[in-house]
Coordinates of C-alpha atoms and ligand atoms in Angstrom, one line a residue:
Chain A
M636 CA 37.9 -9.7 10.6
A637 CA 36.0 -6.6 11.5
Y638 CA 33.6 -4.5 9.6
K639 CA 31.8 -1.3 10.2
Y640 CA 28.5 -2.9 8.5
L641 CA 28.0 -6.5 8.3
I642 CA 25.0 -7.8 6.4
I643 CA 23.8 -11.6 6.8
G644 CA 22.0 -12.5 3.8
N645 CA 22.7 -11.6 0.1
S646 CA 19.4 -11.2 -1.3
A647 CA 16.7 -8.5 -1.9
G648 CA 16.9 -7.3 1.8
G649 CA 20.7 -7.3 2.0
I650 CA 21.1 -5.6 -1.3
G651 CA 18.7 -2.9 -0.4
A652 CA 20.5 -2.3 2.8
A653 CA 24.0 -2.2 1.1
E654 CA 22.7 0.4 -1.6
A655 CA 21.3 2.5 1.0
I656 CA 24.5 2.4 3.0
R657 CA 26.6 3.3 0.2
S658 CA 24.4 6.2 -0.7
V659 CA 25.1 7.7 2.6
D660 CA 28.6 6.4 3.6
A661 CA 30.8 5.6 0.6
E662 CA 33.7 4.3 2.6
G663 CA 32.6 2.5 5.8
S664 CA 33.8 -1.2 5.4
L665 CA 31.0 -3.2 4.5
A666 CA 30.8 -7.0 4.1
I667 CA 27.7 -9.1 2.9
L668 CA 27.9 -12.6 3.9
S669 CA 25.8 -15.5 2.7
D670 CA 25.6 -19.3 2.9
E671 CA 24.6 -19.4 -0.7
P672 CA 27.9 -19.5 -2.5
C673 CA 26.8 -17.2 -5.5
V674 CA 26.1 -13.5 -6.1
A675 CA 22.6 -12.1 -5.6
Y676 CA 20.2 -13.6 -7.7
S677 CA 16.3 -13.2 -8.5
R678 CA 14.9 -15.8 -6.3
P679 CA 11.6 -16.0 -7.9
M680 CA 13.5 -16.8 -11.2
I681 CA 14.5 -20.2 -9.8
T682 CA 11.4 -21.6 -11.7
N683 CA 13.0 -20.4 -14.9
L684 CA 16.3 -22.1 -14.0
L685 CA 14.4 -25.4 -13.1
T686 CA 12.8 -25.4 -16.6
G687 CA 16.1 -24.5 -18.3
Q688 CA 14.4 -21.2 -19.7
A689 CA 17.2 -19.1 -17.9
S690 CA 20.7 -19.9 -16.9
F691 CA 22.3 -18.4 -13.7
N692 CA 23.7 -15.4 -15.8
N693 CA 20.3 -14.4 -16.6
M694 CA 19.1 -14.4 -12.9
V695 CA 21.7 -12.1 -11.3
Y696 CA 20.1 -9.2 -9.5
R697 CA 23.0 -6.7 -10.0
S698 CA 25.7 -6.1 -12.6
S699 CA 28.8 -8.1 -12.4
D700 CA 30.8 -5.2 -10.9
F701 CA 28.2 -4.3 -8.4
Y702 CA 30.1 -5.5 -5.5
T703 CA 33.5 -4.2 -6.5
E704 CA 32.0 -0.8 -7.6
N705 CA 30.4 -0.3 -4.2
R706 CA 33.3 -1.5 -2.1
I707 CA 31.3 -4.5 -0.7
E708 CA 33.4 -7.5 0.4
T709 CA 31.5 -10.8 -0.1
L710 CA 31.9 -13.6 2.2
L711 CA 30.0 -16.2 0.3
G712 CA 29.5 -19.9 1.0
K713 CA 29.8 -19.0 4.8
K714 CA 27.2 -19.7 7.4
V715 CA 26.8 -17.8 10.8
A716 CA 26.3 -20.3 13.4
K717 CA 26.1 -17.8 16.4
L718 CA 25.3 -14.3 17.3
Q719 CA 27.3 -12.8 20.2
P720 CA 25.6 -9.3 20.6
S721 CA 27.3 -8.4 23.8
E722 CA 30.6 -8.6 21.9
N723 CA 29.4 -7.2 18.8
K724 CA 30.4 -10.4 17.1
V725 CA 29.2 -13.3 15.0
T726 CA 30.8 -16.7 14.7
L727 CA 30.7 -18.7 11.6
D728 CA 30.2 -22.6 11.2
G729 CA 34.0 -23.2 11.1
G730 CA 34.6 -21.2 14.2
E731 CA 35.9 -18.1 12.4
E732 CA 34.8 -14.9 14.1
I733 CA 33.7 -11.6 12.7
T734 CA 33.0 -8.3 14.5
Y735 CA 30.9 -5.5 13.5
E736 CA 29.8 -2.0 14.5
K737 CA 26.3 -2.5 12.9
L738 CA 24.9 -5.9 12.0
L739 CA 21.9 -6.4 9.7
L740 CA 20.0 -9.8 9.7
A741 CA 18.4 -10.4 6.2
T742 CA 18.4 -14.0 6.6
G743 CA 15.2 -14.6 4.7
G744 CA 12.6 -17.4 5.3
T745 CA 13.0 -21.2 5.7
P746 CA 10.6 -23.4 3.9
F747 CA 8.3 -24.9 6.3
I748 CA 7.7 -28.7 6.3
P749 CA 4.6 -30.0 8.1
K750 CA 4.6 -33.2 10.0
M751 CA 4.1 -36.4 8.2
N752 CA 5.5 -39.9 8.2
G753 CA 8.3 -40.9 5.9
L754 CA 10.0 -37.6 5.6
Q755 CA 13.5 -39.0 5.8
K756 CA 13.1 -40.6 2.3
K757 CA 15.2 -39.6 -0.7
G758 CA 13.1 -37.5 -3.3
I759 CA 11.6 -35.0 -1.1
H760 CA 12.4 -31.5 -1.9
T761 CA 11.5 -27.8 -1.0
F762 CA 12.0 -25.2 -3.7
T763 CA 13.2 -21.8 -2.5
T764 CA 17.0 -21.7 -3.7
I765 CA 19.3 -22.3 -6.8
K766 CA 20.6 -25.3 -5.1
D767 CA 16.8 -26.7 -4.9
A768 CA 16.2 -25.8 -8.6
E769 CA 19.5 -27.5 -9.7
E770 CA 18.9 -30.6 -7.6
I771 CA 15.4 -31.0 -8.9
R772 CA 16.5 -30.2 -12.5
G773 CA 19.4 -32.7 -12.3
K774 CA 17.1 -35.5 -11.2
I775 CA 14.5 -34.9 -13.8
Q776 CA 17.4 -35.1 -16.5
Q777 CA 19.0 -38.1 -15.0
Q778 CA 15.8 -40.4 -14.5
E779 CA 12.5 -41.0 -15.7
I780 CA 10.4 -39.2 -13.0
G781 CA 7.0 -39.4 -14.7
E782 CA 4.9 -38.2 -11.9
A783 CA 5.3 -35.5 -9.3
V784 CA 3.3 -34.3 -6.4
V785 CA 3.5 -30.8 -5.0
L786 CA 2.2 -30.1 -1.6
G787 CA 0.7 -26.6 -1.2
G788 CA -1.4 -24.7 -3.6
G789 CA -0.1 -21.3 -2.8
L790 CA 2.1 -19.1 -5.2
I791 CA 5.3 -21.1 -4.7
G792 CA 3.5 -24.4 -5.0
L793 CA 1.7 -23.5 -8.2
L794 CA 4.8 -21.9 -9.7
T795 CA 6.7 -25.2 -9.0
A796 CA 3.8 -27.1 -10.6
E797 CA 3.8 -25.0 -13.6
A798 CA 7.5 -25.5 -13.9
L799 CA 7.5 -29.1 -13.7
V800 CA 4.6 -29.6 -16.0
T801 CA 6.3 -27.5 -18.7
M802 CA 9.2 -30.1 -18.2
G803 CA 6.8 -32.9 -19.1
L804 CA 6.0 -34.3 -15.7
K805 CA 2.4 -35.3 -14.6
V806 CA 1.8 -33.0 -11.7
T807 CA -0.5 -33.0 -9.0
V808 CA -1.0 -30.4 -6.5
V809 CA -2.4 -31.0 -3.0
E810 CA -3.7 -28.1 -1.1
L811 CA -5.3 -28.4 2.4
L812 CA -7.6 -25.4 2.0
D813 CA -10.7 -25.6 -0.2
R814 CA -9.1 -23.6 -3.0
V815 CA -5.8 -22.4 -4.4
L816 CA -4.0 -19.2 -3.5
A817 CA -6.5 -18.9 -0.7
P818 CA -5.4 -16.1 1.4
L819 CA -4.3 -13.8 -1.7
L820 CA -7.5 -14.4 -3.8
D821 CA -11.3 -14.6 -3.3
P822 CA -13.1 -17.8 -4.1
K823 CA -14.0 -16.4 -7.7
A824 CA -10.4 -15.4 -8.8
S825 CA -9.1 -18.5 -7.2
A826 CA -11.5 -20.7 -9.4
M827 CA -10.3 -18.7 -12.4
V828 CA -6.7 -19.3 -11.8
R829 CA -7.5 -23.1 -10.9
E830 CA -9.2 -23.4 -14.3
V831 CA -6.1 -22.1 -16.1
V832 CA -3.7 -24.3 -14.1
E833 CA -6.0 -27.3 -14.7
R834 CA -6.4 -26.6 -18.4
N835 CA -2.4 -26.6 -18.5
G836 CA -2.5 -30.2 -17.4
I837 CA -1.8 -30.0 -13.6
Q838 CA -4.3 -32.0 -11.4
V839 CA -5.5 -30.0 -8.3
V840 CA -6.6 -31.8 -5.2
T841 CA -8.1 -29.6 -2.6
G842 CA -9.3 -30.0 0.9
R843 CA -6.6 -32.7 1.4
T844 CA -3.1 -33.2 2.7
V845 CA -0.3 -35.7 2.5
T846 CA -0.2 -37.8 5.7
E847 CA 2.7 -40.1 4.7
V848 CA 5.5 -40.4 2.2
L849 CA 5.4 -43.8 0.7
G850 CA 8.5 -45.9 -0.4
K851 CA 11.4 -47.8 0.8
D852 CA 14.5 -45.4 0.7
E853 CA 13.3 -43.4 -2.2
V854 CA 9.8 -41.8 -2.7
T855 CA 7.5 -43.9 -4.6
G856 CA 4.2 -42.3 -3.7
V857 CA 2.5 -40.2 -1.3
Q858 CA -0.8 -41.0 1.0
L859 CA -3.4 -38.5 1.4
D860 CA -5.6 -38.0 4.3
D861 CA -8.4 -39.6 2.5
G862 CA -6.7 -42.7 2.1
R863 CA -6.0 -42.0 -1.5
W864 CA -2.4 -42.9 -2.8
L865 CA -0.7 -40.9 -5.5
P866 CA 2.4 -42.3 -7.1
C867 CA 5.3 -40.1 -7.6
K868 CA 9.1 -40.2 -7.7
L869 CA 9.3 -36.5 -6.9
F870 CA 7.7 -34.8 -4.0
V871 CA 7.9 -31.1 -3.5
V872 CA 6.8 -29.4 -0.2
A873 CA 5.8 -25.9 -0.9
V874 CA 3.4 -24.9 1.9
G875 CA 5.1 -21.7 2.8
V876 CA 8.2 -20.1 4.4
A877 CA 8.6 -19.2 8.0
P878 CA 10.9 -16.4 9.1
N879 CA 14.4 -17.6 9.4
A880 CA 14.8 -16.1 13.0
G881 CA 16.7 -19.1 14.8
L882 CA 20.0 -17.2 15.2
A883 CA 18.2 -14.1 16.7
R884 CA 16.1 -16.1 19.0
E885 CA 19.1 -18.0 20.3
A886 CA 21.0 -14.8 20.8
G887 CA 18.1 -13.3 22.9
L888 CA 16.6 -11.1 20.5
K889 CA 12.9 -10.3 20.7
V890 CA 11.3 -12.8 18.2
N891 CA 7.5 -13.5 17.8
R892 CA 6.6 -15.1 14.4
G893 CA 9.7 -13.2 13.0
I894 CA 12.2 -10.9 14.4
A895 CA 10.6 -8.0 16.0
V896 CA 11.7 -4.7 14.6
N897 CA 10.6 -1.0 15.0
S898 CA 10.0 1.5 12.2
R899 CA 13.8 2.0 11.9
M900 CA 14.2 -1.8 11.6
E901 CA 16.0 -1.9 14.9
T902 CA 15.7 -5.2 16.7
S903 CA 15.4 -5.4 20.5
I904 CA 19.3 -5.4 20.8
P905 CA 21.2 -2.2 20.0
N906 CA 23.3 -2.1 16.8
I907 CA 21.4 -5.1 15.5
Y908 CA 18.9 -4.6 12.6
A909 CA 16.7 -6.9 10.8
C910 CA 14.6 -6.7 7.5
G911 CA 12.9 -8.8 4.8
D912 CA 11.4 -12.2 5.3
C913 CA 12.9 -12.8 8.5
A914 CA 11.4 -10.0 10.2
E915 CA 8.1 -8.6 11.3
L916 CA 7.3 -5.7 8.9
L917 CA 4.8 -3.1 9.6
D918 CA 1.5 -3.7 7.7
F919 CA 0.3 -0.1 6.9
L920 CA -3.3 -1.4 6.4
S921 CA -3.5 -3.0 10.0
G922 CA -0.9 -0.9 11.6
N923 CA 0.4 -4.2 13.2
N924 CA 3.7 -5.8 12.5
R925 CA 3.8 -9.4 10.9
P926 CA 5.8 -11.2 8.3
I927 CA 5.1 -9.9 4.8
P928 CA 7.4 -12.4 2.7
I929 CA 7.5 -10.7 -0.7
W930 CA 10.4 -9.3 -2.5
P931 CA 9.3 -5.5 -2.6
A932 CA 8.9 -5.6 1.1
A933 CA 12.4 -7.2 1.5
Y934 CA 14.0 -4.7 -0.6
M935 CA 12.4 -1.6 0.8
S936 CA 12.7 -2.5 4.5
G937 CA 16.3 -3.4 3.7
M938 CA 16.8 0.3 2.2
V939 CA 15.3 1.6 5.6
A940 CA 17.6 -0.5 7.7
G941 CA 20.8 0.4 5.8
S942 CA 19.9 4.1 5.9
N943 CA 19.7 4.0 9.8
M944 CA 22.8 2.0 10.0
A945 CA 24.6 4.4 8.3
K946 CA 23.2 7.1 10.7
S947 CA 20.8 8.7 8.2
P948 CA 17.6 8.4 9.9
K949 CA 14.6 6.9 8.0
E950 CA 11.3 5.2 9.0
Y951 CA 9.6 2.4 7.2
D952 CA 6.1 3.6 6.1
G953 CA 5.0 -0.1 6.0
G954 CA 4.1 -2.6 3.5
V955 CA 1.1 -4.7 2.5
G956 CA 0.7 -8.2 1.1
M957 CA 0.6 -7.9 -2.6
N958 CA 1.3 -10.4 -5.4
S959 CA 1.5 -10.1 -9.2
M960 CA 1.0 -13.7 -10.4
H961 CA 1.3 -14.7 -14.2
L962 CA 0.9 -18.5 -14.1
F963 CA 0.8 -19.8 -17.6
G964 CA 0.9 -16.1 -18.7
F965 CA -2.5 -15.5 -17.1
P966 CA -2.0 -12.2 -15.2
V967 CA -3.6 -11.7 -11.9
I968 CA -2.7 -8.9 -9.2
S969 CA -4.1 -8.9 -5.8
F970 CA -3.2 -6.8 -2.7
G971 CA -4.5 -5.8 0.6
K972 CA -7.6 -7.3 2.1
V973 CA -9.5 -9.3 -0.3
N974 CA -11.6 -11.6 1.6
P975 CA -13.4 -9.1 3.9
T976 CA -15.7 -10.7 6.6
D977 CA -19.3 -9.5 7.0
A978 CA -18.3 -8.2 10.4
E979 CA -15.8 -5.7 8.9
G980 CA -18.5 -3.9 7.2
C981 CA -16.6 -3.4 3.9
E982 CA -18.1 -2.2 0.6
V983 CA -17.2 -4.5 -2.4
L984 CA -17.2 -3.2 -6.0
S985 CA -16.8 -5.7 -8.6
K986 CA -17.1 -6.4 -12.3
T987 CA -16.8 -9.7 -14.3
D988 CA -16.3 -10.1 -18.1
E989 CA -17.1 -13.6 -18.6
V990 CA -16.3 -13.5 -22.3
R991 CA -12.7 -12.4 -21.8
G992 CA -12.3 -14.0 -18.5
A993 CA -11.6 -10.8 -16.8
Y994 CA -12.5 -9.9 -13.3
R995 CA -11.9 -7.0 -11.1
K996 CA -13.0 -6.4 -7.4
I997 CA -12.0 -3.5 -5.0
V998 CA -12.7 -3.6 -1.4
L999 CA -13.5 -0.4 0.4
S1000 CA -13.5 0.7 4.0
G1001 CA -14.8 4.3 4.9
N1002 CA -14.4 5.3 1.3
Q1003 CA -10.8 4.1 1.3
I1004 CA -9.5 1.3 -0.9
V1005 CA -8.3 -1.5 1.4
G1006 CA -7.9 -4.3 -1.1
A1007 CA -8.1 -5.3 -4.7
I1008 CA -8.0 -8.2 -7.1
L1009 CA -7.4 -7.7 -10.8
V1010 CA -7.7 -10.7 -13.1
E1011 CA -6.5 -10.4 -16.8
D1012 CA -7.1 -6.6 -17.0
I1013 CA -4.2 -5.6 -14.6
D1014 CA -3.0 -2.5 -16.5
R1015 CA -2.5 0.5 -14.3
A1016 CA -3.2 -1.6 -11.1
G1017 CA -0.6 0.6 -9.2
I1018 CA -3.0 3.5 -9.3
L1019 CA -5.2 1.6 -7.0
L1020 CA -2.4 0.4 -4.8
G1021 CA -1.3 4.1 -4.7
L1022 CA -4.4 5.3 -3.7
M1023 CA -4.7 2.7 -1.0
R1024 CA -1.4 3.5 0.4
R1025 CA -2.2 7.2 0.6
K1026 CA -5.4 6.5 2.1
V1027 CA -7.1 8.7 -0.5
D1028 CA -10.9 9.3 -0.1
V1029 CA -12.3 7.8 -3.1
S1030 CA -15.9 8.6 -2.7
G1031 CA -16.1 10.8 -5.8
C1032 CA -14.8 8.2 -8.2
K1033 CA -15.9 4.8 -7.0
E1034 CA -17.6 3.9 -10.3
A1035 CA -14.5 4.8 -12.4
L1036 CA -12.2 2.6 -10.2
I1037 CA -13.9 -0.6 -11.2
Q1038 CA -13.6 0.2 -14.9
D1039 CA -10.9 -1.6 -17.0
D1040 CA -10.0 1.8 -18.5
L1041 CA -9.2 3.2 -15.2
G1042 CA -6.8 6.1 -15.5
L1043 CA -5.6 9.2 -13.5
I1044 CA -8.3 11.1 -15.4
S1045 CA -10.8 9.2 -13.5
L1046 CA -9.5 10.7 -10.2
P1047 CA -10.8 14.0 -8.9
R1048 CA -8.8 16.7 -10.3
A1049 CA -7.3 17.8 -7.0
V1050 CA -5.9 14.2 -6.3
R1051 CA -4.3 14.1 -9.8
S1052 CA -2.8 17.6 -9.6
R1053 CA -1.3 17.0 -6.4
M1054 CA 0.4 13.8 -7.8
F1055 CA 1.8 15.6 -10.8
E1056 CA 2.9 18.5 -8.5
M1057 CA 4.8 16.1 -6.1
S1058 CA 6.5 14.2 -9.1
V1059 CA 8.4 17.3 -10.1
K1060 CA 9.6 18.0 -6.7
K1061 CA 13.0 16.9 -5.2
N1062 CA 13.2 14.5 -2.3
V1063 CA 9.6 13.9 -1.7
A1064 CA 7.9 10.6 -1.5
K1065 CA 5.0 10.5 -3.9
Chain B
M300 CA 15.1 18.0 -15.1
K301 CA 11.7 16.6 -15.2
I302 CA 8.7 16.9 -17.5
Q303 CA 5.9 18.9 -16.2
I304 CA 2.4 18.0 -17.2
N305 CA 0.1 21.1 -17.8
E306 CA -3.3 19.7 -18.1
E307 CA -5.0 22.8 -18.8
F308 CA -2.9 23.4 -22.0
C309 CA -3.5 19.9 -23.4
I310 CA -5.6 19.9 -26.5
G311 CA -5.7 16.2 -26.8
C312 CA -4.0 16.1 -30.3
R313 CA -1.7 13.1 -29.2
L314 CA 1.2 14.5 -31.3
C315 CA 3.4 13.3 -28.1
E316 CA 2.2 9.7 -28.7
V317 CA 3.1 9.8 -32.4
Y318 CA 6.4 11.5 -31.9
C319 CA 7.3 9.2 -29.0
L320 CA 6.6 6.1 -31.2
V321 CA 8.7 7.5 -33.9
E322 CA 11.6 8.3 -31.5
H323 CA 11.6 4.6 -30.2
S324 CA 11.3 3.1 -33.7
Q325 CA 14.1 1.7 -35.7
S326 CA 14.1 4.2 -38.6
K327 CA 13.1 7.2 -36.4
D328 CA 11.0 8.1 -39.6
I329 CA 7.5 9.0 -39.4
V330 CA 6.4 7.1 -42.3
K331 CA 8.6 4.1 -42.1
A332 CA 7.7 3.7 -38.2
F333 CA 4.0 3.6 -38.8
K334 CA 3.8 1.9 -42.3
R335 CA 6.7 -0.5 -42.5
E336 CA 8.1 -1.5 -39.3
A337 CA 6.8 -4.8 -37.9
P338 CA 6.3 -4.9 -35.2
R339 CA 5.6 -1.4 -34.9
A340 CA 7.3 0.6 -32.0
L341 CA 5.2 1.4 -29.1
A342 CA 4.5 5.0 -27.6
R343 CA 5.7 5.4 -24.0
V344 CA 3.6 8.5 -23.4
H345 CA -0.2 8.0 -23.2
V346 CA -2.9 10.7 -23.6
E347 CA -5.7 10.3 -21.3
E348 CA -9.0 12.0 -22.2
N349 CA -12.7 12.4 -20.7
G350 CA -14.7 15.0 -22.5
P351 CA -13.0 18.3 -22.6
V352 CA -10.2 17.3 -20.1
S353 CA -7.1 15.6 -21.4
F354 CA -3.4 15.4 -20.4
A355 CA -0.4 13.5 -21.4
L356 CA 1.3 11.2 -18.9
Q357 CA 4.6 9.4 -18.9
C358 CA 6.9 7.7 -16.3
R359 CA 7.4 10.4 -13.8
H360 CA 11.1 9.0 -13.0
C361 CA 10.3 9.2 -9.3
N362 CA 12.9 10.1 -6.6
T363 CA 11.6 7.0 -4.7
P364 CA 10.7 4.7 -7.6
S365 CA 8.3 1.9 -6.4
C366 CA 9.0 0.1 -9.7
V367 CA 12.6 -0.2 -9.2
Y368 CA 12.1 -1.3 -5.6
A369 CA 9.5 -3.9 -6.5
C370 CA 11.4 -5.4 -9.6
L371 CA 12.1 -9.1 -9.1
T372 CA 15.1 -9.3 -11.4
G373 CA 16.9 -5.8 -11.5
A374 CA 15.5 -5.1 -15.0
M375 CA 14.1 -1.7 -13.7
H376 CA 16.8 0.6 -12.4
K377 CA 17.6 4.2 -11.8
D378 CA 20.6 5.5 -13.6
E379 CA 23.3 7.9 -12.1
N380 CA 21.4 10.9 -13.7
G381 CA 18.3 9.9 -11.7
V382 CA 16.5 8.4 -15.0
V383 CA 14.5 5.4 -14.3
L384 CA 15.4 2.9 -17.0
H385 CA 14.1 -0.6 -17.9
N386 CA 16.3 -3.3 -19.5
P387 CA 14.0 -5.6 -21.5
D388 CA 16.7 -8.4 -21.6
R389 CA 16.5 -8.7 -17.9
C390 CA 12.8 -8.3 -17.8
I391 CA 10.5 -11.6 -17.2
G392 CA 7.1 -9.7 -17.6
C393 CA 6.1 -10.5 -14.1
W394 CA 4.2 -7.2 -13.9
S395 CA 5.3 -6.5 -10.3
C396 CA 6.2 -3.0 -11.6
I397 CA 2.8 -2.5 -13.0
M398 CA 1.4 -3.4 -9.6
V399 CA 3.1 -0.7 -7.7
C400 CA 3.5 2.3 -10.0
P401 CA 1.2 4.9 -8.8
F402 CA 0.8 6.7 -11.9
G403 CA 0.1 3.5 -14.0
A404 CA 2.9 4.6 -16.3
I405 CA 4.2 1.3 -17.4
T406 CA 2.5 -0.8 -20.1
R407 CA 2.8 -4.4 -21.3
D408 CA 4.8 -4.9 -24.3
E409 CA 3.3 -8.2 -25.7
R410 CA 4.6 -7.9 -29.1
G411 CA 7.1 -10.6 -28.6
R412 CA 8.5 -12.0 -25.4
K413 CA 6.4 -10.2 -22.7
V414 CA 8.2 -7.3 -21.3
A415 CA 7.4 -4.0 -19.3
S416 CA 7.6 -0.8 -21.5
K417 CA 7.9 2.8 -20.3
C418 CA 9.3 6.2 -20.9
D419 CA 13.1 6.5 -21.1
L420 CA 13.4 10.3 -21.5
C421 CA 14.8 9.8 -24.9
P422 CA 18.5 8.9 -24.5
G423 CA 20.8 11.0 -26.6
R424 CA 18.3 13.9 -26.8
T425 CA 18.3 17.1 -24.7
T426 CA 14.8 17.7 -25.0
P427 CA 12.5 14.4 -25.0
S428 CA 10.5 14.2 -28.1
C429 CA 7.1 14.4 -26.6
V430 CA 8.2 17.8 -25.0
E431 CA 9.6 19.0 -28.2
H432 CA 6.6 18.1 -30.4
C433 CA 3.8 19.4 -28.2
P434 CA 2.3 22.3 -30.0
N435 CA 0.8 23.9 -26.7
E436 CA 3.3 23.6 -24.1
A437 CA 1.2 21.1 -22.3
L438 CA 4.5 19.2 -21.6
T439 CA 7.3 21.3 -20.6
L440 CA 10.8 20.7 -19.1
V441 CA 11.2 22.1 -15.5
A442 CA 14.2 21.9 -13.1
E443 CA 13.1 20.1 -10.0
A444 CA 11.8 22.6 -7.5
Ligands
FAD1011 C1 9.9 -19.8 -6.2 C2 9.7 -18.4 -5.6 C3 8.9 -17.5 -6.1 C4 8.7 -16.3 -5.7 N1 7.9 -15.3 -6.2 C5 7.7 -14.1 -5.8 C6 7.0 -13.1 -6.5 O1 6.6 -13.3 -7.7 N2 6.9 -11.8 -5.9 C7 7.3 -11.7 -4.8 O2 7.2 -10.4 -4.2 N3 8.2 -12.5 -3.9 C8 8.3 -13.8 -4.5 N4 9.0 -14.7 -3.7 C9 9.5 -14.4 -2.5 C10 10.8 -13.6 -2.5 O3 11.7 -14.4 -3.2 C11 11.1 -13.3 -1.2 O4 10.3 -12.5 -0.2 C12 12.6 -12.5 -0.9 O5 13.5 -13.3 -1.5 C13 13.0 -12.3 0.5 O6 14.2 -11.5 0.5 P1 15.2 -11.5 1.8 O7 16.3 -10.8 1.4 O8 14.3 -11.3 2.9 O9 15.6 -13.1 2.0 P2 16.1 -14.4 1.1 O10 15.8 -14.0 -0.4 O11 15.5 -15.5 1.7 O12 17.4 -14.4 1.4 C14 18.2 -14.7 2.5 C15 19.6 -15.2 2.4 O13 20.2 -15.2 3.7 C16 20.9 -16.5 3.8 N5 21.1 -16.9 5.1 C17 20.2 -17.3 6.0 N6 20.6 -17.7 7.2 C18 22.0 -17.7 7.1 C19 23.1 -17.7 7.9 N7 23.0 -18.2 9.2 N8 24.4 -17.6 7.4 C20 24.6 -17.2 6.1 N9 23.5 -16.9 5.5 C21 22.3 -17.2 5.8 C22 20.2 -17.4 3.0 O14 20.9 -18.6 2.5 C23 19.6 -16.5 1.7 O15 20.6 -16.5 0.7 C24 9.3 -15.9 -4.3 C25 10.0 -16.9 -3.7 C26 10.1 -18.2 -4.4 C27 11.1 -19.1 -3.6
SF4_1012 S1 7.3 3.8 -13.6 FE1 6.0 4.8 -12.2 S2 7.1 4.2 -10.1 FE2 8.6 3.9 -11.7 S3 9.7 5.9 -11.7 FE3 8.0 5.9 -13.5 S4 6.3 6.8 -12.5 FE4 7.7 6.3 -10.8
SF4_1013 S1 7.9 -6.8 -15.4 FE1 10.2 -6.7 -15.9 S2 10.6 -4.6 -15.1 FE2 8.6 -5.3 -14.1 S3 9.0 -6.0 -12.1 FE3 8.9 -7.8 -13.5 S4 11.1 -8.1 -14.2 FE4 11.2 -6.0 -13.3

């Protein structure tokens, strides 16, 4: 088989690229390959599949005729075993070979499993795919699980715990750091989320990790590093994902923490591009490249990759860590630098409404927004993110930024007028 | 076509909000929409006001729509005419779109299952209702420059 464009990975990054390719080149042969056997789906929605609140049909990312309408061939349930850049060729698990003119690696992340004893036992899961969700759901339906332990108090860990507790399990989350969602939130917002999570029946243990999985063949419990023993028949490891860059590394592409790319998403080897969770994307705040494993960054870097693959030059203007969380319906948005050190000399604006459980914090550096946390009052958060992205000098409206009724009216007229003006112009980014 | 915001002409009368709500109600009748329909429809245009300054803002239907790129489910999408639309059936109320919209043009619809709510440029109409009912041309239609 031979294709003009071959995309490995049928998720946010791969679809972003395919859509960009088709907006430039309607005809060139295009195939998307994935070892997952299904059409692209909303990966974050696997929690809804686990609880039974969604079926696969509710989770599909694009309409049913998306692939045919866009003349995209799907090679699903197939795994790439090897890249051979010198021959513009990839080899699949069964030995089948596919050649390409342009190749995109949109291979995402792989869940990271820290070293501990007893990892070979049955009943240990990670939680990043449909298959994971189906397996855990099947197990909960088949047997009396009772207790579950989730390792990792990050976003995926807490989402997993939320799903499990909704299904009636008794759930404990074990987090190595001293608080949940540590890099995404500051201590105050983290404590607010922890309170919500605990109020909804999840037990949270911080400052601890699991040293050993107990049980004969199947998990019966886990041992913590303080000697405590937690019984459980289900153990989910959700400490994070690492860029899935093995294929690239073996083929000699430059890989640091993730696959190295330039602003056009080109890797170190000609005709091979990378995007999304497997790559190191430009962080527009720091100016450095690093993994930014979130859905919007995967889609947007994919679009840039696809555009360049189809010879329509485009540069990635960078992403930033940003998350919108809604654990048990409690809305929290955070982005950028939220835990500045004293040495960074940042200015911090904050406001708390104890009665309503609302909190807002904005971090400024040199009169520019560099990060924010919004708890409960999340409306219009994007105004702040937009000011941050465009590096707008906010010295004239700092007080307004922190108010929960923040609007464009709070901004200097010149800033607002320019936004309005640009928004009625063709072909301009905002 | 895009809706242009002419801030200097806005008198803060909020008729755009009223007629947007009516347009998105079931009956499309002003009295029924406000008095009889439960839950009441939501306006998708919002007047911002501060002393003498006011303007009406609705989704700008961006050429590079951050909300579409960030949407985790595909609920937010751009149609073939360049209109950015939202499909509530596919929405999970994750508020990723609210996080990224630089205009703050998306609101939370929490009347039932939580979903996003925004301007759809009034499908089926040639002139959006807010533009049509603005008494002072503070909202006008323009060709993209
Ligand atoms: C439970 C959960 C909740 C999340 N919630 C959020 C959220 O709220 N907000 C947010 O922004 N992000 C969230 N994320 C992260 C988000 O899902 C990822 O950032 C996004 O999916 C990355 O997209 P991607 O296209 O880079 O890779 P992925 O979605 O990881 O897709 C990569 C695909 O490539 C396939 N593949 C890899 N190697 C091969 C190979 N050798 N051969 C064939 N196929 C291969 C994989 O099987 C996979 O299908 C969440 C993730 C999880 C798991
Ligand atoms: S909702 Fe916001 S980001 Fe999306 S198209 Fe409208 S103005 Fe642009
Ligand atoms: S709230 Fe709905 S429309 Fe907005 S990003 Fe989430 S799923 Fe998409």
